[in-house]
PDB file of C-alpha atoms in Angstrom:
ATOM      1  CA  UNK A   1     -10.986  -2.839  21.226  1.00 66.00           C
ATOM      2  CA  UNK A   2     -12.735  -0.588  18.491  1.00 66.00           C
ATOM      3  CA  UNK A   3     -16.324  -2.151  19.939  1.00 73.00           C
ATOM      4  CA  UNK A   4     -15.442  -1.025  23.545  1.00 75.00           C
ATOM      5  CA  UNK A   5     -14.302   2.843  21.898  1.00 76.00           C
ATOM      6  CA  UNK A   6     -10.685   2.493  22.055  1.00 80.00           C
ATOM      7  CA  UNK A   7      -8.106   4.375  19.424  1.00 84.00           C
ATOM      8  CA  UNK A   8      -4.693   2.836  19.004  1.00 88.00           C
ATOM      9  CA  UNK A   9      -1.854   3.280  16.206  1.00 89.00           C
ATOM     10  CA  UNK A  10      -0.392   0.984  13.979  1.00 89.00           C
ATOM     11  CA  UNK A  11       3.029   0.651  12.769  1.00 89.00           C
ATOM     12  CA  UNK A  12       4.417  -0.922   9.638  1.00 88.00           C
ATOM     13  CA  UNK A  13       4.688  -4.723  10.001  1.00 87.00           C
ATOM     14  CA  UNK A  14       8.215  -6.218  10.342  1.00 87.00           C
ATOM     15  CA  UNK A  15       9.943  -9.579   9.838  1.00 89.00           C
ATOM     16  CA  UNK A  16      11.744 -11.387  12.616  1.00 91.00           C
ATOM     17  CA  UNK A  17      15.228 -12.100  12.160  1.00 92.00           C
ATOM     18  CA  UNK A  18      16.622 -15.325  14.074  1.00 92.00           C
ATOM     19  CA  UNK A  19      20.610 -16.073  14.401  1.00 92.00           C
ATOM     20  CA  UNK A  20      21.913 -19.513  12.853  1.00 89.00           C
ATOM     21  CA  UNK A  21      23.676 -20.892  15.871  1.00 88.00           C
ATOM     22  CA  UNK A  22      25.550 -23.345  13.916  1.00 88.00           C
ATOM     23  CA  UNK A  23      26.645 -20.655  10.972  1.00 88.00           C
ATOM     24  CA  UNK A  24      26.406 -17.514  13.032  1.00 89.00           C
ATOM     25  CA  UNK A  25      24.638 -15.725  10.448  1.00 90.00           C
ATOM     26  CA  UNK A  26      21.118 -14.060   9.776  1.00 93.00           C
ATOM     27  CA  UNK A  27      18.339 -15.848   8.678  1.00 94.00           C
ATOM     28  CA  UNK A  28      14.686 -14.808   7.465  1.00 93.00           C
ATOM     29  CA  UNK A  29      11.433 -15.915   6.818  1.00 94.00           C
ATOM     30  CA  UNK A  30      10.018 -17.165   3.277  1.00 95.00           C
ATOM     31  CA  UNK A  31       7.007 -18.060   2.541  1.00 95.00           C
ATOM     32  CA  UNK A  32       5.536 -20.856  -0.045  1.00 96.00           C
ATOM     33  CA  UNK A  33       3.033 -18.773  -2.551  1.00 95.00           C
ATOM     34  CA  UNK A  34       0.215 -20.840  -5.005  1.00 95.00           C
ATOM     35  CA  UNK A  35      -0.825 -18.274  -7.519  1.00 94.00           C
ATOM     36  CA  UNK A  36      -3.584 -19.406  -9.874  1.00 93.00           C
ATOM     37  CA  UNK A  37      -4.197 -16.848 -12.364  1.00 92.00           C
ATOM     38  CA  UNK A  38      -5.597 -16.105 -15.774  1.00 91.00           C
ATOM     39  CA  UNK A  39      -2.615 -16.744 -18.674  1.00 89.00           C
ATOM     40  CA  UNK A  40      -2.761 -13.405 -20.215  1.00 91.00           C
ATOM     41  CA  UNK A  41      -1.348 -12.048 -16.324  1.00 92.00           C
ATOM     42  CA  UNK A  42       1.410 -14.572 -15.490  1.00 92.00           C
ATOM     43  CA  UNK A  43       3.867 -12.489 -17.173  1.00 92.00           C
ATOM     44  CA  UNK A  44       2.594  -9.182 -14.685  1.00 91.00           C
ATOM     45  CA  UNK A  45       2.686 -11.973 -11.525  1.00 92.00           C
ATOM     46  CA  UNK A  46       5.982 -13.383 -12.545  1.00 93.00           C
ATOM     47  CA  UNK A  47       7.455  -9.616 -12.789  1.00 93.00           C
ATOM     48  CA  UNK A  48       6.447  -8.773  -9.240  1.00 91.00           C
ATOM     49  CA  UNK A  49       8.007 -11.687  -7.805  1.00 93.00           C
ATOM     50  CA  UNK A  50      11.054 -11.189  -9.599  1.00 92.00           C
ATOM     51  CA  UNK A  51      11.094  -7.438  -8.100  1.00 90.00           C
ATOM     52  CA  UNK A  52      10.415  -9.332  -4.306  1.00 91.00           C
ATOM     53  CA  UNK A  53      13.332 -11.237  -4.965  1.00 91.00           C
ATOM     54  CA  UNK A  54      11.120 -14.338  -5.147  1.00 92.00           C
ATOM     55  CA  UNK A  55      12.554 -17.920  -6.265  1.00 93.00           C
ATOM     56  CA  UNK A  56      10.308 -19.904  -9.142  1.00 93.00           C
ATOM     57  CA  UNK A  57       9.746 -23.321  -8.391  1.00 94.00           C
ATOM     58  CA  UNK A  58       7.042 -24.204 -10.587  1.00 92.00           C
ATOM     59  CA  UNK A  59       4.672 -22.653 -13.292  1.00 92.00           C
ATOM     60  CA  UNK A  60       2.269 -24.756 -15.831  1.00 90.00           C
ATOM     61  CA  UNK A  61      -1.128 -25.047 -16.475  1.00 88.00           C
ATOM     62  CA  UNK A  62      -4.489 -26.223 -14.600  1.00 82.00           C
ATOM     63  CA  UNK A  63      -6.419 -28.681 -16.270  1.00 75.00           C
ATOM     64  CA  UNK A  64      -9.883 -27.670 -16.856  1.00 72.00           C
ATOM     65  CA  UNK A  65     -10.206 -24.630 -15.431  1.00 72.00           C
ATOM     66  CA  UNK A  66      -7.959 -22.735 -18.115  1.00 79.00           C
ATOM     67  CA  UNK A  67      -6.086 -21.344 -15.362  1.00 88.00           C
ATOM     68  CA  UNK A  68      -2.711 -20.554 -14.848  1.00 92.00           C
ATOM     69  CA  UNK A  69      -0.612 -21.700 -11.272  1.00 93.00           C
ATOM     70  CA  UNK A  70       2.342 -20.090 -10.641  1.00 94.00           C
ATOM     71  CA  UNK A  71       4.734 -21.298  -7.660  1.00 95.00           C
ATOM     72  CA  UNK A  72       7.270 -19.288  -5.827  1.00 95.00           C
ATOM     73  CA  UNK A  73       9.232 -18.994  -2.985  1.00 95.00           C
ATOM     74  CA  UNK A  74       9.486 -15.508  -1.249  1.00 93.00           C
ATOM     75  CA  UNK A  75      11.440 -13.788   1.359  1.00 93.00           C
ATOM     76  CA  UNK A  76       8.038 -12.357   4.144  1.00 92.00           C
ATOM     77  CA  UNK A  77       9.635  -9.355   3.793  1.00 90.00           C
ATOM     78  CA  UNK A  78       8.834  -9.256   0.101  1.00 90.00           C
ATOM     79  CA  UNK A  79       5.267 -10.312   0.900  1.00 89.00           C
ATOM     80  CA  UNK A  80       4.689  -7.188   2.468  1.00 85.00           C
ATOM     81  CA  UNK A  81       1.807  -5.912   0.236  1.00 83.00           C
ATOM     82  CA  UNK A  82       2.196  -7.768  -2.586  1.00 87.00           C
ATOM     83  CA  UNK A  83      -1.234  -9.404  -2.188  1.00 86.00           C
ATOM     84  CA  UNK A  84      -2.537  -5.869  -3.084  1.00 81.00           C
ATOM     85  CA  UNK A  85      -0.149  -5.527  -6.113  1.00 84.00           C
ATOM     86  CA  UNK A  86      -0.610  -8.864  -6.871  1.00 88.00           C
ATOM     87  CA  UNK A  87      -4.748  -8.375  -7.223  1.00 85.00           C
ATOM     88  CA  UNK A  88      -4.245  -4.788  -8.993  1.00 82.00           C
ATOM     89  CA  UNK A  89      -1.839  -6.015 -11.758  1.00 86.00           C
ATOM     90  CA  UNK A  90      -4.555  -9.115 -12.372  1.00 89.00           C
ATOM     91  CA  UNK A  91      -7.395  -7.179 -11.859  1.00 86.00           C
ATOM     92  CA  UNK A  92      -8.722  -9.083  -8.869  1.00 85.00           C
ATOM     93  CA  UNK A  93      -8.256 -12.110 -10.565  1.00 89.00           C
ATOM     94  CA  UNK A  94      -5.918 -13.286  -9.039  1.00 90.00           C
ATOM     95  CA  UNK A  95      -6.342 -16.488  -6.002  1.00 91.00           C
ATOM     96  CA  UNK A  96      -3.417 -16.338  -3.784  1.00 91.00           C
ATOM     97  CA  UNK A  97      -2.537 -18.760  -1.048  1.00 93.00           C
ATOM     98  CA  UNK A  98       0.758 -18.991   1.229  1.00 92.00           C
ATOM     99  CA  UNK A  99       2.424 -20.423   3.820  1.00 95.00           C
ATOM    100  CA  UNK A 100       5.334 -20.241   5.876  1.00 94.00           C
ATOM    101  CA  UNK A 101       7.995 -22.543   4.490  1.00 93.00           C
ATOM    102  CA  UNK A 102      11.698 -22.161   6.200  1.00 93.00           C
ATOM    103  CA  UNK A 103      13.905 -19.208   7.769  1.00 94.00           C
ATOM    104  CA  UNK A 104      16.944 -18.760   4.749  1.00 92.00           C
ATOM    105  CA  UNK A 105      20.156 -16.731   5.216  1.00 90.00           C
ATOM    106  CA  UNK A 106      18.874 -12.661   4.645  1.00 91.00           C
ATOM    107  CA  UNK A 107      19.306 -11.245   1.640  1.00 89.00           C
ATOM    108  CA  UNK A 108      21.328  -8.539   1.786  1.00 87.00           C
ATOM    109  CA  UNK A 109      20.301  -5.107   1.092  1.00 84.00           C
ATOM    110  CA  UNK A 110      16.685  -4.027   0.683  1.00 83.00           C
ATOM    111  CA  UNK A 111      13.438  -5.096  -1.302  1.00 83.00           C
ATOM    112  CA  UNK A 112      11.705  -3.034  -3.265  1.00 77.00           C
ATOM    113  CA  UNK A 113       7.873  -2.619  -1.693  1.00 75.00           C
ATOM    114  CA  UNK A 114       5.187   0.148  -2.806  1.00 78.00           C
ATOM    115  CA  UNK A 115       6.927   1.946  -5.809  1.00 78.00           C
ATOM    116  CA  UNK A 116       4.655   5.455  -5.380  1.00 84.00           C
ATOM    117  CA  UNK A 117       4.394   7.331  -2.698  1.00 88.00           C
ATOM    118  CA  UNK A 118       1.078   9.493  -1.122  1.00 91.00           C
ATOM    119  CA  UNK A 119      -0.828  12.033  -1.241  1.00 92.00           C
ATOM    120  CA  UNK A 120      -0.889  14.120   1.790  1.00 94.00           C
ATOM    121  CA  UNK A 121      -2.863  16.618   3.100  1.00 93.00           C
ATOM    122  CA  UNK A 122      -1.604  20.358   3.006  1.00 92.00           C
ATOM    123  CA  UNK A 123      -3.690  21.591   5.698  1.00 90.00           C
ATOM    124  CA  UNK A 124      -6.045  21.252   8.313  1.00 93.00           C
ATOM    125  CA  UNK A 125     -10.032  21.364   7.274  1.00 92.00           C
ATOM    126  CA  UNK A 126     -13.117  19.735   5.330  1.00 93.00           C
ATOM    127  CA  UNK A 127     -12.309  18.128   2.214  1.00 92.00           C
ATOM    128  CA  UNK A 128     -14.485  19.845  -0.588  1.00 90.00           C
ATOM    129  CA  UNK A 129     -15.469  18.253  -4.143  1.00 89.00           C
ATOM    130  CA  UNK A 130     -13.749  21.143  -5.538  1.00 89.00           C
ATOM    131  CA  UNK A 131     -10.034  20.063  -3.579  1.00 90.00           C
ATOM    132  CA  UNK A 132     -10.684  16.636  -4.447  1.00 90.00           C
ATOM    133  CA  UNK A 133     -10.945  17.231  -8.498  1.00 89.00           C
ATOM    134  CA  UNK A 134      -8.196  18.703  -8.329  1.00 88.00           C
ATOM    135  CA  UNK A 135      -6.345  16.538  -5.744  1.00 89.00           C
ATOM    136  CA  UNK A 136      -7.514  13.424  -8.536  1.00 89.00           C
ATOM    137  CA  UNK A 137      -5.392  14.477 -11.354  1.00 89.00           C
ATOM    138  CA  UNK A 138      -1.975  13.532  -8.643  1.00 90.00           C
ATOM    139  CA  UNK A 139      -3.697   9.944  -7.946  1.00 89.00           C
ATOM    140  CA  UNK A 140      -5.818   7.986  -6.780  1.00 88.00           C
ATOM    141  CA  UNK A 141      -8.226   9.354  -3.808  1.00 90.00           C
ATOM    142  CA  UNK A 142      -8.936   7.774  -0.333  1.00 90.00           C
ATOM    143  CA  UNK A 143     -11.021  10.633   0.817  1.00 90.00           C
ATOM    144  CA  UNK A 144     -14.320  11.687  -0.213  1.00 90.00           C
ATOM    145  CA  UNK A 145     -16.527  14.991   0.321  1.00 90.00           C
ATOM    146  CA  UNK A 146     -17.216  16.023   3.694  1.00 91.00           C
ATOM    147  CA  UNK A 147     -14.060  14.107   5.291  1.00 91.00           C
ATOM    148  CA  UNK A 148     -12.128  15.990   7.869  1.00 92.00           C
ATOM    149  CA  UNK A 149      -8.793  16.097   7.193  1.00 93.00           C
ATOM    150  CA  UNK A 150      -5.335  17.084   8.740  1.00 92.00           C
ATOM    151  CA  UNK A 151      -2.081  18.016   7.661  1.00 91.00           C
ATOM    152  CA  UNK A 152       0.181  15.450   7.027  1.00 91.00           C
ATOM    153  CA  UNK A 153      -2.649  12.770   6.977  1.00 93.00           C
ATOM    154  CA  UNK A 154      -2.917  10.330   4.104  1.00 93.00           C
ATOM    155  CA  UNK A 155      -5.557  10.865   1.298  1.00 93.00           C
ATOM    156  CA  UNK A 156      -5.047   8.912  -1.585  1.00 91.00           C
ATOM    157  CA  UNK A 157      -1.660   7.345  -3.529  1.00 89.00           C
ATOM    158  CA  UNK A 158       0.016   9.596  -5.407  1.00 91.00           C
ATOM    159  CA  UNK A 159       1.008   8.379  -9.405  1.00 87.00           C
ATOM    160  CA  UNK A 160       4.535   8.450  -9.063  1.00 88.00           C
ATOM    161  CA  UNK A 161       7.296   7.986  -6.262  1.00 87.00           C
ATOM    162  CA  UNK A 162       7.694  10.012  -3.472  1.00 88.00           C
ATOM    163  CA  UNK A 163       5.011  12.196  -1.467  1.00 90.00           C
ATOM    164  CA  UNK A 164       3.154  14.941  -2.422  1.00 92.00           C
ATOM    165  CA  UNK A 165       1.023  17.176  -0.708  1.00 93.00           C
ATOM    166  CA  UNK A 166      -2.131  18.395  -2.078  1.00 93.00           C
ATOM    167  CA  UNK A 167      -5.226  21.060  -0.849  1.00 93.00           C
ATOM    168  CA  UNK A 168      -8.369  19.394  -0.681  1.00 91.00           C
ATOM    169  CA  UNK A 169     -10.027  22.043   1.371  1.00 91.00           C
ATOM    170  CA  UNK A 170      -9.442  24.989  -0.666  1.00 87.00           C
ATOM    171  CA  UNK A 171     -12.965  26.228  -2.533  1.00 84.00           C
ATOM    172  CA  UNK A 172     -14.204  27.624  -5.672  1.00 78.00           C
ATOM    173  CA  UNK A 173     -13.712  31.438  -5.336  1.00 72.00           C
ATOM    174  CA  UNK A 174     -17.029  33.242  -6.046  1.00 68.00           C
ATOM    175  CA  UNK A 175     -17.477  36.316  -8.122  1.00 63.00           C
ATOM    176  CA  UNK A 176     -19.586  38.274 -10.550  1.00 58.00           C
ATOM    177  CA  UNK A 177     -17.456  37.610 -13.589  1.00 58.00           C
ATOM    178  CA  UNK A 178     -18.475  35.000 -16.094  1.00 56.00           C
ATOM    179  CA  UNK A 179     -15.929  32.485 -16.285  1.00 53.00           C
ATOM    180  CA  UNK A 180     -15.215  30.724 -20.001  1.00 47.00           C
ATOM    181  CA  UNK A 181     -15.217  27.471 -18.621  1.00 47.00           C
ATOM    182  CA  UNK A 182     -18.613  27.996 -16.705  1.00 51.00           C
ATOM    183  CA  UNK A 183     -20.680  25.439 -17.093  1.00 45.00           C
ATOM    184  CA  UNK A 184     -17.647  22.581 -17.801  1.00 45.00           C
ATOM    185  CA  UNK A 185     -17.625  19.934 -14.764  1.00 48.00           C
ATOM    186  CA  UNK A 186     -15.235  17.592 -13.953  1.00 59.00           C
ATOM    187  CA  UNK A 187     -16.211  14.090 -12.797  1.00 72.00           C
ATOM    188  CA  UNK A 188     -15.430  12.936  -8.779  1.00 81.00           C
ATOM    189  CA  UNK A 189     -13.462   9.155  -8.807  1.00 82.00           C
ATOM    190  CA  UNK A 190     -15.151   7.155  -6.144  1.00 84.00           C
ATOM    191  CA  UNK A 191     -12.797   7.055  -3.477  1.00 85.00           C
ATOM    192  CA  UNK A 192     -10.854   3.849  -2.407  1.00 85.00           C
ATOM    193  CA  UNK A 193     -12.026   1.670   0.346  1.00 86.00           C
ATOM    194  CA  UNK A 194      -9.428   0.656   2.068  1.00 85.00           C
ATOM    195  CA  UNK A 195      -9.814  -2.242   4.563  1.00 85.00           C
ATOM    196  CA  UNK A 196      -7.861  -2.619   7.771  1.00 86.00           C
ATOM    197  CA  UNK A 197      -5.767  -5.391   6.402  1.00 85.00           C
ATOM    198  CA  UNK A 198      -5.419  -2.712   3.254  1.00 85.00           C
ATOM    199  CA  UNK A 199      -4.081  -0.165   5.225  1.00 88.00           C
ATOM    200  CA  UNK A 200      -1.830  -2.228   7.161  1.00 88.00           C
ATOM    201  CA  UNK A 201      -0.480  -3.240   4.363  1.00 85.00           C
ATOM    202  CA  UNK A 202       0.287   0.082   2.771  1.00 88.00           C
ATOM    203  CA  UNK A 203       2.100   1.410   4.963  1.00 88.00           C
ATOM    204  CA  UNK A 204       5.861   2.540   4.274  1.00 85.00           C
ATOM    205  CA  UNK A 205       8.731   2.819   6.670  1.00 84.00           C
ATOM    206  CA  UNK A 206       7.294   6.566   8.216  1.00 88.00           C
ATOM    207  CA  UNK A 207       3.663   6.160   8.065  1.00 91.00           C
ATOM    208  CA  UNK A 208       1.266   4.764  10.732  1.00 92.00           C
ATOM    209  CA  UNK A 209      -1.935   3.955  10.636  1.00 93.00           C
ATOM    210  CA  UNK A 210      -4.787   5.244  13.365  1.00 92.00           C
ATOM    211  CA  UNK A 211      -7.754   2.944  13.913  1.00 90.00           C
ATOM    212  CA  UNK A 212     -10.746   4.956  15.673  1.00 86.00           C
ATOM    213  CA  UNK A 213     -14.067   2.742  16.282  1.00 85.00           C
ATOM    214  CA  UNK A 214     -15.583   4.669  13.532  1.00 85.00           C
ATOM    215  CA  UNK A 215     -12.809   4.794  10.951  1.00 87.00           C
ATOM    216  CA  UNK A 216      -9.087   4.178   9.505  1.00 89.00           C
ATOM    217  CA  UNK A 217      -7.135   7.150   9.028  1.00 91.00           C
ATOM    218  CA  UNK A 218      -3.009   6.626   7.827  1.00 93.00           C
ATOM    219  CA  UNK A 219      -0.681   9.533   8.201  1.00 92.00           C
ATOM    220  CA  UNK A 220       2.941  10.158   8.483  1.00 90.00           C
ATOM    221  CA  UNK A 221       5.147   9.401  11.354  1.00 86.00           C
ATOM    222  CA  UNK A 222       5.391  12.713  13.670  1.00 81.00           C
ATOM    223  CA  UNK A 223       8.478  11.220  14.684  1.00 79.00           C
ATOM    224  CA  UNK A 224      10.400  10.792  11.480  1.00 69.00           C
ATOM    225  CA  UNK A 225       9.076  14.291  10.963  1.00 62.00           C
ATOM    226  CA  UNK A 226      10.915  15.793  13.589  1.00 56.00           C
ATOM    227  CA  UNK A 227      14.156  13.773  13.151  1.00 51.00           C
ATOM    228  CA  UNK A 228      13.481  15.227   9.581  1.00 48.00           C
ATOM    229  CA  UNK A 229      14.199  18.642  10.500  1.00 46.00           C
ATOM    230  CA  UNK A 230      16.745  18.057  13.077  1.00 49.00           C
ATOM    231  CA  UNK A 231      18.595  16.635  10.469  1.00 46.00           C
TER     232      UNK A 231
END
């Protein structure tokens, strides 16, 4: 669809929830996970399951290859971008394979999935190098010089929970005086790449994701927005 010029939007991806006939209750997806991993990370791998409400089933040692495999059973809905965690708290380390394995009765209640929340932009514009140093203390950036941006739209993930928006068009003002900093520069971060598959799985409850043939661009639901304020 991208190759023929198409745009479309992406929600959040969702479990499917099927009814026991025989018990009457709700049942969900899990998923068989093979993690093989280097020993000094097991304890970060074993942490995030835990926090997925995963079930260990099996954890020792690979002969030869001085690797670690760690076995667990997991809710899907607790798979929902753990891969991602999973590779940043092993730094990339990390091999991870699943499969489906059986629909369980739901656990109640909810699972906890991305702990931070984003950066969003404050207004409409060009993002400038000077925004974006300042933008880079908040987080981590997804947008780089040059980008145009909108308000609301999704630029980077911010270093604690919940969103925050930041100004990544504003400029350096200009003037005559001699500043007595002048001269001190602050480094640009490289900017994520994020991958369709990336972005997908980023996502939070109110956030969608626009794919253009060109490029990705996430932003917050207008729609939660507006039941936002009618609220």
């Amino acid at each position: 669809m991208r190759r023929e010029g198409f745009e479309l939007e992406v929600g959040p991806p969702s479990v499917i929830y099927l009814e026991n006939e025989e018990t009457g209750k709700m049942e969900e997806p899990w998923e068989a996970v093979e993690v093989r991993v280097p020993e000094e990370y097991v304890g970060s791998c074993v942490d995030l399951f835990n926090q997925r409400k995963g079930e260990l089933q099996d954890m020792g040692l690979e002969e030869g290859e001085g690797m670690s495999v760690v076995k667990y059973l997991v809710p899907t809905r607790g798979m929902l971008g753990l891969r991602s965690a999973l590779l940043s708290a092993t730094r990339g380390t990390a091999i991870i394979d699943s499969v489906f394995d059986s629909y369980k009765t739901r656990i109640p209640g909810e699972i906890q999935g991305r702990d931070k929340g984003s950066l969003l932009a404050f207004a409409d514009g060009v993002a400038s190098t000077f925004g974006l140093e300042g933008a880079q203390e908040r987080g981590k950036m997804m947008a780089s010089p040059g980008d145009e941006v909108y308000k609301g739209m999704i630029l980077g993930i911010h270093q604690r929970p919940g969103d925050l928006e930041v100004n990544v068009c504003k400029t350096k003002a200009l003037t005559n005086m001699r500043s007595a900093n002048k001269g001190i520069t602050i480094g640009l971060t490289s900017a994520i790449e994020m991958s369709l598959d990336g972005c997908v799985e980023y996502l939070a409850a109110d956030e969608i994701l626009e794919v253009t043939p060109s490029t990705f661009r996430m932003s917050k639901n207008p729609i939660f927005a507006k039941k936002g304020r009618k609220n």
